[in-house]
Amino acid sequence: MALLRRPLLVLLLVVTHQFLQLWIVFGSVNEEGQKQEEFFEELLLKPLPDRKLLTHFHFQSSAPPSSNGRHHHLFPKAISQLVQKFRVKEMELSFTQGRWNYESWGGFDSIPSSNAKPPGVELWAVFDVPQHLIDALWKNLTHTLSGLFCASINFLESSTAYSAPEWSFPPASGNLRYGTLPREAVCTENLTPWLKLLPCRDKAGISMLLDRPSIYRGFYHSQRLHLTSTGSGSEGLDPGIILEQTLTVVLLPNSQRASLARASEKHIQPSWSLRSIFGKEVSGKCVLAENSNVYLLLDRGLVAELKQLHKEDEESAEKVLASENYWTNPIFELSAKPDRIFIEESSLLSKNSSILYKFEVEKYSESEPFDLGLTWKIPVVWLCQQAPLHASRFLMGSGNERGAIAISLKSTQSCEGFTGANFDDERCELRVDVFQVVPWYVKVYFHSLQVFVDQQPKAVSDIIEKIHVSPSKDKVSPGVMELVLKLPCSVSSAALTIEFDKGFLHIDEYPPDANQGFDIPSAIVSFPNFHASMVFLENDSLNKSPLLSKFQEKSPVMSYTEVLLVPLTTPDFSMPYNVITITCTVFALYFGSLLNALRRRVAEEERFLKDKAAKKSGRLPLLLSKLSAKLRGRHSEPPHSTPGSSSLVNSKLVFKVILVAGLAVCWQYYFS
Amino acid sequence: MEKLKKKIGSFSFWNWVIASIIFRLILIYFPKNLNLSSRPEVSTPLTSFRRLAEGYWLKQSSMSPYAGSMYHGSPLLLSLLGPLTVKRIEGQPNHLLYSLVSVIADVVSAMLIRATGRNLQFAYLRTLESLDLVKQIEGSELRSSGDVAALIYLCNPFTIVACVGLSTSPIENMAVILCLYGACSRLIPLAAFGWVIATHMSLYPAILIIPVIFLLGCGPDAPPRKLFLQRHQQKGVLNESKLPHGFSWGPIIHFAFWALVWSVYVLVLCGISLKQFGGLWEMFKSTYGFILTVEDLSPNIGVLWYFFAEVFEFFRNFFLIVFHVNILFMILPLAIRLHHRPCYLAFVYVAICSMLKSYPSVGDSALYLGLLGWFVNELSDMQFSLFLFCGYVGVSLLSPVMHNLWIWRGTGNANFYFATAMVYACLQIVLVVEGVSAMLNHDRKLRRLLTGKLQDVKS
């Protein structure tokens, strides 16, 4: 019986499973059958020149505009509610730990220019409402997001924390709000809610690779959420939303061969596999995903270097590059066979083109998991493509009273070809946008802005084409500076300096660790004339990839500078009571002694004292005078006392006591 | 100070004036590392030169000079002095023209102080004559108080520092002195102009209207009127011509009219210069509002900054009211007691303001110390003058040291700097209290002399 029953049960399970799958597929294809909710998962791997590996997870879910907006099959409900409620047109939230190393990891590709983010939290949002409503919406949005992502994004609510850039921030428009929290610590509690937005979470598909220890062991990780709402909700339709979630991690693969490395192999790039990096393998795709691909990108510099090496090895190198079995060659070896190889359409900008290997995860399953490994055979040295100028920022001056911020731009020399982007007939100019937010306690003197080009001071008006400044208001708003610089193409270095005074805060405004200092958020340096784009031709429109189409978009090249740490002086936190009491004592001293000096009438006082001496009476004064006389060792002469005056004094005293008692009774009665 | 006065007496006045001007010019040409313009003692948020330059820059780039919380001065100052902040002459120090303006303002103030002092001394001698007390007083030598006051003002290190440190306080001081000079020499439009400008620039001189009214109403400082009456009654002959005039309302109405004219004029000018940036309300909010709600907590030589940095937020308004009312409360008692000496009253008011104002600087101290010189003869037997002198020297040496330890070296503590500010406040309190009682004692002495004389006459 039992033997008979089991296959039946299995059969039943299989059938229901099939049915379920069918139902899911049917459900996701809408009644109209034209637009549906989609989900894509992709992973890009890219070896970096300094023996590190860039892994870039890219998940995209989209919801088409629909009238029955309350129900979603794949799309996270929290996000769609957020978009509807706060009328968000575009929004980006990023959590980053570590700093993107522009010099060795490149600054010109699409990946750094849209995924390299400043440390901590960065949030910007564009709203689809009139100007005066934006601030209220922004406040609510920050609170919602801080609840969604378990982060202190709600600190961006205060008007001192966010700003409204006019034009220098690339997706600029009037309805933009921008805020950063450089001090925010990013950890797994922020990743978990982020993963919850994925249909398969981290249970299936590429996201299975997201092993927390190996991610947070990396040199840089940036978790980003970008959403764009398309179409207006004017016709009763809810807007379509595209939610793009990326996680960029830079890791150092621990080379297994390190122990048996010979002297010559020390310079060899470490070999890696998905298993060695993440400790996991991909067992098939997430069933809800449209497609699920892993890419390996060899960037332009690397390809050029490989070509060079090939030429040394054998003469007919050109052909080998594009050939199908390029993946096993004398330089490196891939552990899996790529399904497709893309070669970048050679652009105007450079003669070299990068190569992309595509692996489809679909073909793998639980029994045969997907693992990609790259083994280098000979040492390769190359450089990533860099932005035309390398931006860095530092503080000048010492002490806690004042200082200066300097932004220095150094030519990277790697962009001979790019300068053609803005060729005038006689002189070529390089346009640089700088966007800098400073908190209010760093009081910037905008008139002290100085520009140095090639170490020579220049007139500000020669270099700065356009400037927009909104000075900081104490405890109300941060200072914002937006600049457009026009530098000659031949520039080798440029620097901007601006002086500031350090503010002094109330003791309550200091954070618990006041002596650590305060952060000035990163400045954004962007090069609007340069666009990072990689065009890979895809002939099959069926199997479209959002990541590749993202690469094709012309994204402006931008880079973030360092976060600056400004130490501010602290008052003594333990002394408020002392300060209050001492100051009030001094004021009382002033008031009392001045009033006393004014009131005093020496002649009358003398007369009064004489009278008093004459009238002096009573038992107590008598005793006191006797006592004092005894202390002085002199005989006192008893004052002439008259009984009348004594009784008068007594009656006065009694009257006063009664008066006070009466007042007290009245007070008690009135207030009870 | 006493020593200083005696020294000055033996030298010629003009030599000292020229020496002080040359000293200023040397300091102006001194290499840049002197850096006085960013000292907290010299430049407060209200008088700072860098903030003036920032305000001018904002205005030039067609933004409101009050955008942000940098500039808190008058818009007129911005249009008069602003261009000087950017003008440079090749091969000369950066802000030469601006410094020259402050030097000129200092010299003009000194000259006005001198003229006023002579006026006061003349009045003083006349009253002594009318009381027939000249001989008694003559025993102790009479110094020319105008010269002394002018030289104290010019040679005071505080004034020099404020002038070379490019702060706007020389100009504010000049407005106050202009007001007092005008009132003393009965140039009513000038007095009204000085008063309006001084009030416009730093609000506190507004209370000088009381001494100015007394000055215009009953003339410069004199012993109490009672003394004259007593004297004449005792003599039996009531000589009307020798009596000081009673209170006359004519000049006051005249003054009120001119004050109104000037303030309307100033407001219209401000309104024109701020027309496109939010108008006058914006100006009042970020000048007077900034003074009254002590918003900027950067250290200065006063005590309020640290107090408001430490005090609990919910008490802030209460203490703001208390501290400002402290100034107002003293106005009436002082006015009642010292109404016969309006110039002295003005000095006391200026001293109290510079002690209790929200952003004091050494320029304010320079003003009241200069005015103190007018009363050299009256205050000759003031107590603690050596102690005060040593205290001022000590504080002005210690305060920069403590500031350096706290801000630049990081080895000190805010409390050390605050302690010097506290001592400075106490010194000023002692000065004011002792000064007031010395003046009252002087009146008493006069009366005693008079009554003693009368008794002599009788017997």
PDB file of N, CA, C and O in Angstrom, chain A residues 583-584 586-592 594, chain B residues 207 304 319-334 352-353 355-356:
ATOM      1  N   THR A 583      27.153  83.084  35.772  1.00  0.00           N
ATOM      2  CA  THR A 583      26.766  84.248  34.977  1.00  0.00           C
ATOM      3  C   THR A 583      25.669  85.033  35.681  1.00  0.00           C
ATOM      4  O   THR A 583      25.723  86.269  35.756  1.00  0.00           O
ATOM      5  N   CYS A 584      24.695  84.317  36.205  1.00  0.00           N
ATOM      6  CA  CYS A 584      23.605  85.023  36.866  1.00  0.00           C
ATOM      7  C   CYS A 584      24.117  85.745  38.102  1.00  0.00           C
ATOM      8  O   CYS A 584      23.639  86.842  38.415  1.00  0.00           O
ATOM      9  N   VAL A 586      27.041  87.115  38.431  1.00  0.00           N
ATOM     10  CA  VAL A 586      27.703  88.341  37.973  1.00  0.00           C
ATOM     11  C   VAL A 586      26.661  89.402  37.632  1.00  0.00           C
ATOM     12  O   VAL A 586      26.805  90.575  37.984  1.00  0.00           O
ATOM     13  N   PHE A 587      25.594  88.964  36.992  1.00  0.00           N
ATOM     14  CA  PHE A 587      24.557  89.939  36.639  1.00  0.00           C
ATOM     15  C   PHE A 587      23.885  90.494  37.879  1.00  0.00           C
ATOM     16  O   PHE A 587      23.590  91.688  37.960  1.00  0.00           O
ATOM     17  N   ALA A 588      23.686  89.623  38.861  1.00  0.00           N
ATOM     18  CA  ALA A 588      23.074  90.081  40.105  1.00  0.00           C
ATOM     19  C   ALA A 588      24.002  91.063  40.806  1.00  0.00           C
ATOM     20  O   ALA A 588      23.553  92.079  41.353  1.00  0.00           O
ATOM     21  N   LEU A 589      25.296  90.761  40.743  1.00  0.00           N
ATOM     22  CA  LEU A 589      26.293  91.653  41.347  1.00  0.00           C
ATOM     23  C   LEU A 589      26.194  93.036  40.721  1.00  0.00           C
ATOM     24  O   LEU A 589      26.151  94.061  41.412  1.00  0.00           O
ATOM     25  N   TYR A 590      26.123  93.042  39.410  1.00  0.00           N
ATOM     26  CA  TYR A 590      26.022  94.309  38.696  1.00  0.00           C
ATOM     27  C   TYR A 590      24.777  95.067  39.123  1.00  0.00           C
ATOM     28  O   TYR A 590      24.823  96.226  39.517  1.00  0.00           O
ATOM     29  N   PHE A 591      23.668  94.371  39.063  1.00  0.00           N
ATOM     30  CA  PHE A 591      22.393  95.027  39.331  1.00  0.00           C
ATOM     31  C   PHE A 591      22.341  95.540  40.763  1.00  0.00           C
ATOM     32  O   PHE A 591      22.039  96.704  41.025  1.00  0.00           O
ATOM     33  N   GLY A 592      22.709  94.666  41.693  1.00  0.00           N
ATOM     34  CA  GLY A 592      22.615  95.009  43.104  1.00  0.00           C
ATOM     35  C   GLY A 592      23.545  96.137  43.474  1.00  0.00           C
ATOM     36  O   GLY A 592      23.133  97.130  44.098  1.00  0.00           O
ATOM     37  N   LEU A 594      25.060  98.353  41.619  1.00  0.00           N
ATOM     38  CA  LEU A 594      24.784  99.642  40.977  1.00  0.00           C
ATOM     39  C   LEU A 594      23.573 100.306  41.619  1.00  0.00           C
ATOM     40  O   LEU A 594      23.571 101.515  41.901  1.00  0.00           O
TER      41      LEU A 594
ATOM     42  N   ILE B 207      19.267 104.080  23.607  1.00  0.00           N
ATOM     43  CA  ILE B 207      18.974 104.615  24.942  1.00  0.00           C
ATOM     44  C   ILE B 207      19.711 105.916  25.216  1.00  0.00           C
ATOM     45  O   ILE B 207      19.433 106.566  26.208  1.00  0.00           O
ATOM     46  N   LEU B 304      27.535  86.306  27.124  1.00  0.00           N
ATOM     47  CA  LEU B 304      26.271  85.723  26.682  1.00  0.00           C
ATOM     48  C   LEU B 304      26.464  84.516  25.764  1.00  0.00           C
ATOM     49  O   LEU B 304      25.680  83.582  25.794  1.00  0.00           O
ATOM     50  N   PHE B 319      15.821  83.843  29.544  1.00  0.00           N
ATOM     51  CA  PHE B 319      17.081  84.525  29.829  1.00  0.00           C
ATOM     52  C   PHE B 319      17.367  85.639  28.833  1.00  0.00           C
ATOM     53  O   PHE B 319      17.973  86.650  29.192  1.00  0.00           O
ATOM     54  N   LEU B 320      16.917  85.447  27.605  1.00  0.00           N
ATOM     55  CA  LEU B 320      17.068  86.537  26.629  1.00  0.00           C
ATOM     56  C   LEU B 320      16.373  87.787  27.146  1.00  0.00           C
ATOM     57  O   LEU B 320      16.939  88.890  27.123  1.00  0.00           O
ATOM     58  N   ILE B 321      15.165  87.600  27.643  1.00  0.00           N
ATOM     59  CA  ILE B 321      14.403  88.744  28.155  1.00  0.00           C
ATOM     60  C   ILE B 321      15.111  89.328  29.365  1.00  0.00           C
ATOM     61  O   ILE B 321      15.317  90.540  29.463  1.00  0.00           O
ATOM     62  N   VAL B 322      15.551  88.453  30.276  1.00  0.00           N
ATOM     63  CA  VAL B 322      16.188  88.944  31.506  1.00  0.00           C
ATOM     64  C   VAL B 322      17.412  89.788  31.179  1.00  0.00           C
ATOM     65  O   VAL B 322      17.577  90.895  31.692  1.00  0.00           O
ATOM     66  N   PHE B 323      18.244  89.297  30.269  1.00  0.00           N
ATOM     67  CA  PHE B 323      19.491  90.008  30.011  1.00  0.00           C
ATOM     68  C   PHE B 323      19.249  91.328  29.316  1.00  0.00           C
ATOM     69  O   PHE B 323      19.950  92.310  29.559  1.00  0.00           O
ATOM     70  N   HIS B 324      18.264  91.363  28.443  1.00  0.00           N
ATOM     71  CA  HIS B 324      18.033  92.632  27.779  1.00  0.00           C
ATOM     72  C   HIS B 324      17.327  93.615  28.689  1.00  0.00           C
ATOM     73  O   HIS B 324      17.583  94.812  28.627  1.00  0.00           O
ATOM     74  N   VAL B 325      16.472  93.076  29.540  1.00  0.00           N
ATOM     75  CA  VAL B 325      15.755  93.961  30.455  1.00  0.00           C
ATOM     76  C   VAL B 325      16.711  94.535  31.491  1.00  0.00           C
ATOM     77  O   VAL B 325      16.515  95.638  31.992  1.00  0.00           O
ATOM     78  N   ASN B 326      17.788  93.797  31.772  1.00  0.00           N
ATOM     79  CA  ASN B 326      18.804  94.292  32.693  1.00  0.00           C
ATOM     80  C   ASN B 326      19.330  95.653  32.262  1.00  0.00           C
ATOM     81  O   ASN B 326      19.628  96.501  33.101  1.00  0.00           O
ATOM     82  N   ILE B 327      19.469  95.833  30.959  1.00  0.00           N
ATOM     83  CA  ILE B 327      19.909  97.138  30.462  1.00  0.00           C
ATOM     84  C   ILE B 327      18.815  98.174  30.706  1.00  0.00           C
ATOM     85  O   ILE B 327      19.060  99.258  31.222  1.00  0.00           O
ATOM     86  N   LEU B 328      17.599  97.787  30.352  1.00  0.00           N
ATOM     87  CA  LEU B 328      16.494  98.747  30.412  1.00  0.00           C
ATOM     88  C   LEU B 328      16.181  99.123  31.858  1.00  0.00           C
ATOM     89  O   LEU B 328      15.847 100.273  32.135  1.00  0.00           O
ATOM     90  N   PHE B 329      16.293  98.176  32.772  1.00  0.00           N
ATOM     91  CA  PHE B 329      15.942  98.446  34.161  1.00  0.00           C
ATOM     92  C   PHE B 329      16.803  99.526  34.769  1.00  0.00           C
ATOM     93  O   PHE B 329      16.365 100.272  35.621  1.00  0.00           O
ATOM     94  N   MET B 330      18.061  99.602  34.323  1.00  0.00           N
ATOM     95  CA  MET B 330      18.971 100.548  34.943  1.00  0.00           C
ATOM     96  C   MET B 330      18.809 101.950  34.378  1.00  0.00           C
ATOM     97  O   MET B 330      19.355 102.898  34.930  1.00  0.00           O
ATOM     98  N   ILE B 331      18.088 102.066  33.281  1.00  0.00           N
ATOM     99  CA  ILE B 331      17.985 103.376  32.642  1.00  0.00           C
ATOM    100  C   ILE B 331      17.351 104.398  33.574  1.00  0.00           C
ATOM    101  O   ILE B 331      17.886 105.479  33.790  1.00  0.00           O
ATOM    102  N   LEU B 332      16.236 104.008  34.169  1.00  0.00           N
ATOM    103  CA  LEU B 332      15.463 104.977  34.945  1.00  0.00           C
ATOM    104  C   LEU B 332      16.186 105.401  36.222  1.00  0.00           C
ATOM    105  O   LEU B 332      16.348 106.607  36.439  1.00  0.00           O
ATOM    106  N   PRO B 333      16.657 104.474  37.064  1.00  0.00           N
ATOM    107  CA  PRO B 333      17.361 104.918  38.278  1.00  0.00           C
ATOM    108  C   PRO B 333      18.540 105.816  37.968  1.00  0.00           C
ATOM    109  O   PRO B 333      18.726 106.845  38.641  1.00  0.00           O
ATOM    110  N   LEU B 334      19.297 105.445  36.933  1.00  0.00           N
ATOM    111  CA  LEU B 334      20.459 106.260  36.573  1.00  0.00           C
ATOM    112  C   LEU B 334      20.013 107.633  36.111  1.00  0.00           C
ATOM    113  O   LEU B 334      20.612 108.651  36.470  1.00  0.00           O
ATOM    114  N   ILE B 352      27.456 100.417  30.230  1.00  0.00           N
ATOM    115  CA  ILE B 352      26.556  99.302  30.553  1.00  0.00           C
ATOM    116  C   ILE B 352      26.230  98.517  29.289  1.00  0.00           C
ATOM    117  O   ILE B 352      26.240  97.278  29.282  1.00  0.00           O
ATOM    118  N   CYS B 353      25.972  99.238  28.204  1.00  0.00           N
ATOM    119  CA  CYS B 353      25.655  98.541  26.953  1.00  0.00           C
ATOM    120  C   CYS B 353      26.809  97.673  26.507  1.00  0.00           C
ATOM    121  O   CYS B 353      26.622  96.526  26.115  1.00  0.00           O
ATOM    122  N   MET B 355      28.900  96.304  28.184  1.00  0.00           N
ATOM    123  CA  MET B 355      29.077  95.166  29.076  1.00  0.00           C
ATOM    124  C   MET B 355      28.017  94.100  28.820  1.00  0.00           C
ATOM    125  O   MET B 355      28.309  92.917  28.837  1.00  0.00           O
ATOM    126  N   LEU B 356      26.795  94.540  28.573  1.00  0.00           N
ATOM    127  CA  LEU B 356      25.690  93.593  28.499  1.00  0.00           C
ATOM    128  C   LEU B 356      25.252  93.295  27.073  1.00  0.00           C
ATOM    129  O   LEU B 356      24.341  92.508  26.871  1.00  0.00           O
TER     130      LEU B 356
END
